[in-house]
Tab-separated table of C-alpha atoms in Angstrom:
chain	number	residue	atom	x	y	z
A	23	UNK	CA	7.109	-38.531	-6.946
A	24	UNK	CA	9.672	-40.064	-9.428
A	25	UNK	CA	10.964	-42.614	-6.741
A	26	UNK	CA	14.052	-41.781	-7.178
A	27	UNK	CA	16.791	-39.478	-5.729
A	28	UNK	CA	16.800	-35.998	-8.294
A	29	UNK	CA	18.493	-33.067	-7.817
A	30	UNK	CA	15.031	-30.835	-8.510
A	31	UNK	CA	16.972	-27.606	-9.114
A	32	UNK	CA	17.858	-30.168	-12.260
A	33	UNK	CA	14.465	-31.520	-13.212
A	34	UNK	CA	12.077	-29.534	-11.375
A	35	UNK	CA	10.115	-25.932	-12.893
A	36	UNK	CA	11.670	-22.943	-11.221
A	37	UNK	CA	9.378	-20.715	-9.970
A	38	UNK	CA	10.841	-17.157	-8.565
A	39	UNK	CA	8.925	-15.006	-5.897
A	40	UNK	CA	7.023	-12.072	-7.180
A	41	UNK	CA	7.486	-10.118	-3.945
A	42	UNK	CA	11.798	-9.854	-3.777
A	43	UNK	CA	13.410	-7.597	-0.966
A	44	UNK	CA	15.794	-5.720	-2.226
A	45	UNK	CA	19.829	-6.409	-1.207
A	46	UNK	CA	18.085	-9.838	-0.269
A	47	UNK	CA	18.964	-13.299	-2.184
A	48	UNK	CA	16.288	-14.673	-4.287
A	49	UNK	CA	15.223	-18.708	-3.118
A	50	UNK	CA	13.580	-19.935	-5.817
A	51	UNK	CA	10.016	-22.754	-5.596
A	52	UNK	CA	10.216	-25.512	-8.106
A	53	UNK	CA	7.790	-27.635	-8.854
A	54	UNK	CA	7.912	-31.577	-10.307
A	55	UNK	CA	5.100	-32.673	-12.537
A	56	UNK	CA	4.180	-36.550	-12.303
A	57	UNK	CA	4.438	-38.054	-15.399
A	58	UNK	CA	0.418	-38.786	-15.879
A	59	UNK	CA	0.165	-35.400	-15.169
A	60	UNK	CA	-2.142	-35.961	-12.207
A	61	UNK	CA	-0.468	-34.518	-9.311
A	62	UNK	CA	2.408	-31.584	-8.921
A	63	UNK	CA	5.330	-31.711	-5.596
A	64	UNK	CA	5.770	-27.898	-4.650
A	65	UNK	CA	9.550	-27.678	-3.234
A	66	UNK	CA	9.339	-24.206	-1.172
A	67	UNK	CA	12.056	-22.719	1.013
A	68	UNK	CA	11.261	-21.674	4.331
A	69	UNK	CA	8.772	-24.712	4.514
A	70	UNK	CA	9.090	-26.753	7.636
A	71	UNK	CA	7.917	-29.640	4.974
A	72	UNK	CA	10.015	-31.473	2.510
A	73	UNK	CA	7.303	-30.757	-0.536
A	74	UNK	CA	3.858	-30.091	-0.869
A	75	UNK	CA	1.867	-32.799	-2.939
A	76	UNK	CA	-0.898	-30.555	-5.155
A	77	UNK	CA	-4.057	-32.802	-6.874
A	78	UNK	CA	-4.954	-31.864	-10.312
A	79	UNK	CA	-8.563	-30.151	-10.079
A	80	UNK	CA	-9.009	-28.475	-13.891
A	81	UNK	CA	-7.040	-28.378	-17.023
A	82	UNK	CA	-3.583	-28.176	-15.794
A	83	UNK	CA	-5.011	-26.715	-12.389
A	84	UNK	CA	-3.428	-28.617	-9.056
A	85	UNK	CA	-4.417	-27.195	-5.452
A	86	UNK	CA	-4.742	-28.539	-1.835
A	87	UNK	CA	-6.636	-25.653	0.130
A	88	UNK	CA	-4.058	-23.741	0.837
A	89	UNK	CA	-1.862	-23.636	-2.640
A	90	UNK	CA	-2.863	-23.429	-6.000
A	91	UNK	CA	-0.473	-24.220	-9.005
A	92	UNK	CA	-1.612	-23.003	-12.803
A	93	UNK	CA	0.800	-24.551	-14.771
A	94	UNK	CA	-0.210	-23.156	-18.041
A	95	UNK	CA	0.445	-19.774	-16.872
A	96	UNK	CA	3.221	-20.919	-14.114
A	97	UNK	CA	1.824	-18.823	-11.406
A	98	UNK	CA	1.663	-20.624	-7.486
A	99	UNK	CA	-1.097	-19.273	-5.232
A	100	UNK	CA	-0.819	-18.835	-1.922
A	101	UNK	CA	-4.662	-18.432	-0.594
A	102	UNK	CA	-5.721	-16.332	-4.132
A	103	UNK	CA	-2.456	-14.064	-3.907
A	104	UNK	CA	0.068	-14.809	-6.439
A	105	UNK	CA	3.613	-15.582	-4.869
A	106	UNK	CA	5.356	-17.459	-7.452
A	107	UNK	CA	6.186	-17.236	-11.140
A	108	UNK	CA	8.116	-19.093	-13.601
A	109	UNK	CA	9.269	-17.742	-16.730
A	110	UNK	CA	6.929	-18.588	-19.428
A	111	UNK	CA	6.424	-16.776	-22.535
């Protein structure tokens, strides 16, 4: 999305899982906002995908079918059940 080589753990949102196993290591999500604000790239672990490219579809609302990303509340959906967070206050 920036066209460019990043480190996202350095520019990207971190997003934790909500569901954590305990005596397991947390992987975080992150997520990169384009600049116009019009699309989001989800960066999950255990994805057989590089990213996940989310359009924006309300006010700061981004989904594809499967995921949805509210990134005034940084909470990633996974079909309606929340498996991500971020720490906003």
């Amino acid at each position: 999305m920036k066209n460019d080589c990043i480190q996202i753990f350095n520019v990207g949102f971190r997003l934790n899982p909500v569901a954590v196993e305990k005596y397991r290591e947390v992987i975080s999500a992150f997520v990169l906002m384009s600049d116009d604000q019009a699309k989001v790239e989800l960066f999950l672990p255990d994805d057989d995908q590089h990213s996940v490219l989310l359009n924006k579809t309300g006010d700061l609302i981004y989904g594809n079918g499967t995921y949805r990303y509210d990134a005034k509340k940084s909470i990633l959906y996974l079909k309606d059940q929340v498996v991500y967070k971020g720490n906003v206050e």
